[in-house]
PDB file of C-alpha atoms in Angstrom:
ATOM      1  CA  MET A 602       0.047  -0.062  -0.058  1.00  0.00           C
ATOM      2  CA  GLU A 603       1.346   3.445  -0.874  1.00  0.00           C
ATOM      3  CA  THR A 604       2.042   5.817   1.887  1.00  0.00           C
ATOM      4  CA  ASN A 605      -0.441   8.383   0.603  1.00  0.00           C
ATOM      5  CA  ALA A 606      -3.098   5.827  -0.505  1.00  0.00           C
ATOM      6  CA  PRO A 607      -6.362   5.636   1.462  1.00  0.00           C
ATOM      7  CA  TRP A 608      -6.827   2.801   3.692  1.00  0.00           C
ATOM      8  CA  PRO A 609      -9.123   0.085   2.283  1.00  0.00           C
ATOM      9  CA  LEU A 610     -12.155  -0.580   4.518  1.00  0.00           C
ATOM     10  CA  ALA A 611     -10.947  -3.911   5.841  1.00  0.00           C
ATOM     11  CA  VAL A 612      -7.676  -2.503   6.751  1.00  0.00           C
ATOM     12  CA  ALA A 613      -9.416   0.272   8.733  1.00  0.00           C
ATOM     13  CA  TRP A 614     -11.480  -2.227  10.535  1.00  0.00           C
ATOM     14  CA  ASP A 615      -8.504  -4.416  11.449  1.00  0.00           C
ATOM     15  CA  TRP A 616      -6.698  -1.495  12.701  1.00  0.00           C
ATOM     16  CA  MET A 617      -9.750  -0.376  14.687  1.00  0.00           C
ATOM     17  CA  GLU A 618      -9.884  -3.835  16.480  1.00  0.00           C
ATOM     18  CA  GLU A 619      -6.233  -3.757  17.328  1.00  0.00           C
ATOM     19  CA  SER A 620      -6.433  -0.332  18.714  1.00  0.00           C
ATOM     20  CA  ALA A 621      -9.516  -1.226  20.841  1.00  0.00           C
ATOM     21  CA  ARG A 622      -7.826  -4.389  22.051  1.00  0.00           C
ATOM     22  CA  SER A 623      -4.707  -2.316  23.061  1.00  0.00           C
ATOM     23  CA  ALA A 624      -6.868   0.426  24.679  1.00  0.00           C
ATOM     24  CA  ASP A 625      -8.826  -2.250  26.555  1.00  0.00           C
ATOM     25  CA  ALA A 626      -5.444  -3.697  27.862  1.00  0.00           C
ATOM     26  CA  ALA A 627      -4.310  -0.197  28.964  1.00  0.00           C
ATOM     27  CA  VAL A 628      -7.156   0.348  31.205  1.00  0.00           C
ATOM     28  CA  ARG A 629      -7.806  -3.284  32.461  1.00  0.00           C
ATOM     29  CA  GLY A 630      -7.275  -3.645  36.242  1.00  0.00           C
ATOM     30  CA  THR A 631      -7.051   0.215  36.694  1.00  0.00           C
ATOM     31  CA  ASP A 632      -9.542   2.351  38.425  1.00  0.00           C
ATOM     32  CA  SER A 633     -10.531   4.203  35.361  1.00  0.00           C
ATOM     33  CA  TRP A 634     -13.797   5.674  34.206  1.00  0.00           C
ATOM     34  CA  VAL A 635     -13.023   4.076  30.945  1.00  0.00           C
ATOM     35  CA  PRO A 636     -14.072   0.481  30.897  1.00  0.00           C
ATOM     36  CA  PRO A 637     -12.303  -2.311  28.979  1.00  0.00           C
ATOM     37  CA  VAL A 638     -15.134  -2.772  26.600  1.00  0.00           C
ATOM     38  CA  GLU A 639     -13.942  -0.925  23.422  1.00  0.00           C
ATOM     39  CA  GLU A 640     -13.013  -4.165  21.568  1.00  0.00           C
ATOM     40  CA  GLU A 641     -16.400  -5.661  22.346  1.00  0.00           C
ATOM     41  CA  LEU A 642     -18.090  -2.520  20.914  1.00  0.00           C
ATOM     42  CA  VAL A 643     -16.053  -2.597  17.826  1.00  0.00           C
ATOM     43  CA  LEU A 644     -16.531  -6.335  17.119  1.00  0.00           C
ATOM     44  CA  ALA A 645     -20.237  -5.901  17.546  1.00  0.00           C
ATOM     45  CA  ALA A 646     -20.136  -2.832  15.117  1.00  0.00           C
ATOM     46  CA  ARG A 647     -18.123  -4.725  12.525  1.00  0.00           C
ATOM     47  CA  ALA A 648     -20.537  -7.458  12.553  1.00  0.00           C
ATOM     48  CA  SER A 649     -23.384  -5.172  11.789  1.00  0.00           C
ATOM     49  CA  ALA A 650     -24.499  -2.920   8.942  1.00  0.00           C
ATOM     50  CA  LEU A 651     -22.028  -0.399  10.367  1.00  0.00           C
ATOM     51  CA  SER A 652     -19.244  -2.262   8.819  1.00  0.00           C
ATOM     52  CA  GLN A 653     -19.686  -0.352   5.490  1.00  0.00           C
ATOM     53  CA  TRP A 654     -18.384   2.842   7.090  1.00  0.00           C
ATOM     54  CA  TYR A 655     -14.877   3.763   8.432  1.00  0.00           C
ATOM     55  CA  PRO A 656     -14.709   3.523  12.106  1.00  0.00           C
ATOM     56  CA  PHE A 657     -12.753   5.680  14.639  1.00  0.00           C
ATOM     57  CA  THR A 658     -12.776   6.551  18.265  1.00  0.00           C
ATOM     58  CA  SER A 659     -12.659  10.017  19.797  1.00  0.00           C
ATOM     59  CA  HIS A 660     -13.515  11.022  23.345  1.00  0.00           C
ATOM     60  CA  ASN A 661     -14.528   7.388  24.104  1.00  0.00           C
ATOM     61  CA  TYR A 662     -17.046   7.385  21.299  1.00  0.00           C
ATOM     62  CA  LEU A 663     -17.104   5.087  18.402  1.00  0.00           C
ATOM     63  CA  ARG A 664     -17.828   7.179  15.413  1.00  0.00           C
ATOM     64  CA  PHE A 665     -18.015   6.687  11.578  1.00  0.00           C
ATOM     65  CA  VAL A 666     -17.069   8.475   8.312  1.00  0.00           C
ATOM     66  CA  ASP A 667     -18.365   7.539   4.930  1.00  0.00           C
ATOM     67  CA  GLY A 668     -14.881   7.083   3.345  1.00  0.00           C
ATOM     68  CA  PRO A 669     -11.172   7.005   4.158  1.00  0.00           C
ATOM     69  CA  ALA A 670     -11.021  10.704   4.117  1.00  0.00           C
ATOM     70  CA  ALA A 671     -10.682  11.476   7.843  1.00  0.00           C
ATOM     71  CA  PHE A 672      -7.627  13.835   8.593  1.00  0.00           C
ATOM     72  CA  TRP A 673      -5.776  11.177  10.521  1.00  0.00           C
ATOM     73  CA  MET A 674      -5.884   8.441   7.615  1.00  0.00           C
ATOM     74  CA  PRO A 675      -3.131   8.217   5.182  1.00  0.00           C
ATOM     75  CA  GLY A 676      -4.012   9.880   1.795  1.00  0.00           C
ATOM     76  CA  ALA A 677      -6.883  11.626   3.433  1.00  0.00           C
ATOM     77  CA  GLN A 678      -8.163  14.923   2.091  1.00  0.00           C
ATOM     78  CA  ASP A 679     -10.445  15.750   5.053  1.00  0.00           C
ATOM     79  CA  ASP A 680     -13.598  15.623   2.904  1.00  0.00           C
ATOM     80  CA  GLY A 681     -15.375  12.731   4.462  1.00  0.00           C
ATOM     81  CA  ASN A 682     -18.680  13.072   6.013  1.00  0.00           C
ATOM     82  CA  GLU A 683     -19.151  11.926   9.573  1.00  0.00           C
ATOM     83  CA  LEU A 684     -22.347   9.924  10.134  1.00  0.00           C
ATOM     84  CA  ALA A 685     -24.721  11.788  12.757  1.00  0.00           C
ATOM     85  CA  GLY A 686     -24.796   9.020  15.337  1.00  0.00           C
ATOM     86  CA  SER A 687     -22.242   7.486  17.673  1.00  0.00           C
ATOM     87  CA  ILE A 688     -21.834   5.284  20.716  1.00  0.00           C
ATOM     88  CA  SER A 689     -20.160   6.322  23.901  1.00  0.00           C
ATOM     89  CA  PHE A 690     -18.765   4.040  26.666  1.00  0.00           C
ATOM     90  CA  ASP A 691     -17.859   4.685  30.226  1.00  0.00           C
ATOM     91  CA  THR A 692     -18.399   3.310  33.802  1.00  0.00           C
ATOM     92  CA  GLY A 693     -21.490   5.335  34.288  1.00  0.00           C
ATOM     93  CA  GLY A 694     -23.713   2.412  34.743  1.00  0.00           C
ATOM     94  CA  PRO A 695     -25.190   1.044  38.166  1.00  0.00           C
ATOM     95  CA  GLU A 696     -22.362   0.252  40.443  1.00  0.00           C
ATOM     96  CA  SER A 697     -19.942   1.803  38.129  1.00  0.00           C
ATOM     97  CA  ARG A 698     -20.494  -0.953  35.562  1.00  0.00           C
ATOM     98  CA  PRO A 699     -19.889  -0.241  31.904  1.00  0.00           C
ATOM     99  CA  VAL A 700     -22.517   1.387  29.870  1.00  0.00           C
ATOM    100  CA  PHE A 701     -22.917   2.057  26.083  1.00  0.00           C
ATOM    101  CA  ARG A 702     -24.706   5.117  25.223  1.00  0.00           C
ATOM    102  CA  VAL A 703     -26.414   5.843  21.659  1.00  0.00           C
ATOM    103  CA  TRP A 704     -26.384   9.234  20.483  1.00  0.00           C
ATOM    104  CA  SER A 705     -28.128  11.090  17.663  1.00  0.00           C
ATOM    105  CA  GLY A 706     -26.270  13.823  16.061  1.00  0.00           C
ATOM    106  CA  LEU A 707     -22.561  14.744  15.856  1.00  0.00           C
ATOM    107  CA  LEU A 708     -20.199  15.031  18.797  1.00  0.00           C
ATOM    108  CA  LEU A 709     -19.001  18.571  19.718  1.00  0.00           C
ATOM    109  CA  ARG A 710     -21.338  20.266  17.191  1.00  0.00           C
ATOM    110  CA  LYS A 711     -24.487  22.200  17.455  1.00  0.00           C
ATOM    111  CA  PRO A 712     -27.125  21.141  17.962  1.00  0.00           C
ATOM    112  CA  ASP A 713     -25.912  19.052  20.746  1.00  0.00           C
ATOM    113  CA  PRO A 714     -26.241  15.230  20.220  1.00  0.00           C
ATOM    114  CA  VAL A 715     -29.460  13.611  21.831  1.00  0.00           C
ATOM    115  CA  LEU A 716     -29.100  10.470  24.062  1.00  0.00           C
ATOM    116  CA  VAL A 717     -31.316   7.813  22.452  1.00  0.00           C
ATOM    117  CA  LEU A 718     -30.403   4.771  24.542  1.00  0.00           C
ATOM    118  CA  ALA A 719     -28.207   3.628  27.475  1.00  0.00           C
ATOM    119  CA  THR A 720     -27.552  -0.121  27.841  1.00  0.00           C
ATOM    120  CA  PRO A 721     -24.867  -2.501  29.154  1.00  0.00           C
ATOM    121  CA  ASN A 722     -25.049  -4.573  25.930  1.00  0.00           C
ATOM    122  CA  ALA A 723     -22.777  -3.553  23.054  1.00  0.00           C
ATOM    123  CA  VAL A 724     -24.806  -5.428  20.457  1.00  0.00           C
ATOM    124  CA  GLU A 725     -27.973  -3.751  21.531  1.00  0.00           C
ATOM    125  CA  ALA A 726     -26.340  -0.367  21.299  1.00  0.00           C
ATOM    126  CA  VAL A 727     -24.894  -1.150  17.746  1.00  0.00           C
ATOM    127  CA  ASP A 728     -28.507  -2.222  16.818  1.00  0.00           C
ATOM    128  CA  ALA A 729     -30.026   1.072  18.094  1.00  0.00           C
ATOM    129  CA  LEU A 730     -27.452   3.039  16.265  1.00  0.00           C
ATOM    130  CA  VAL A 731     -28.068   1.202  12.854  1.00  0.00           C
ATOM    131  CA  GLU A 732     -31.935   1.847  13.558  1.00  0.00           C
ATOM    132  CA  LEU A 733     -31.218   5.549  14.148  1.00  0.00           C
ATOM    133  CA  LEU A 734     -29.267   6.159  11.073  1.00  0.00           C
ATOM    134  CA  PRO A 735     -31.291   6.957   7.949  1.00  0.00           C
ATOM    135  CA  ALA A 736     -31.708   3.881   5.588  1.00  0.00           C
ATOM    136  CA  HIS A 737     -29.681   5.494   2.938  1.00  0.00           C
ATOM    137  CA  ASP A 738     -26.771   5.775   5.323  1.00  0.00           C
ATOM    138  CA  VAL A 739     -26.763   2.168   6.645  1.00  0.00           C
ATOM    139  CA  GLU A 740     -27.433  -0.663   4.188  1.00  0.00           C
ATOM    140  CA  SER A 741     -26.338  -4.175   4.343  1.00  0.00           C
ATOM    141  CA  ARG A 742     -23.417  -4.942   2.066  1.00  0.00           C
ATOM    142  CA  PRO A 743     -23.760  -7.935  -0.221  1.00  0.00           C
TER     143      PRO A 743
END
């Protein structure tokens, strides 16, 4: 792969899985507000209709862009579009248990994102995000 060539979608997902596994290992066994559930969330998203988009994490949110154009990716032109929905994860559940929160809207932009669902189940959160996004944004790949 050329240095300035965009990442193929499968490579982006492979990298996201490895990054999530590393992030989980870094917080496992610590007293962090970030629980070691990022890999679980990424695997659930990759097994869903969300797998057609390029994933990234930011501020403990799993987010998506419609192409390999995000500024941090090789060959990017910063002209990709972020999907207007995301899933956050933290230890804000009962007894400080991990919780996934599904958000409608764009993080750190106006209007503020709206909380749609809070659940301890990554697959449930992914399914809610798939349902939340417009049908033209999330379609099953062949």
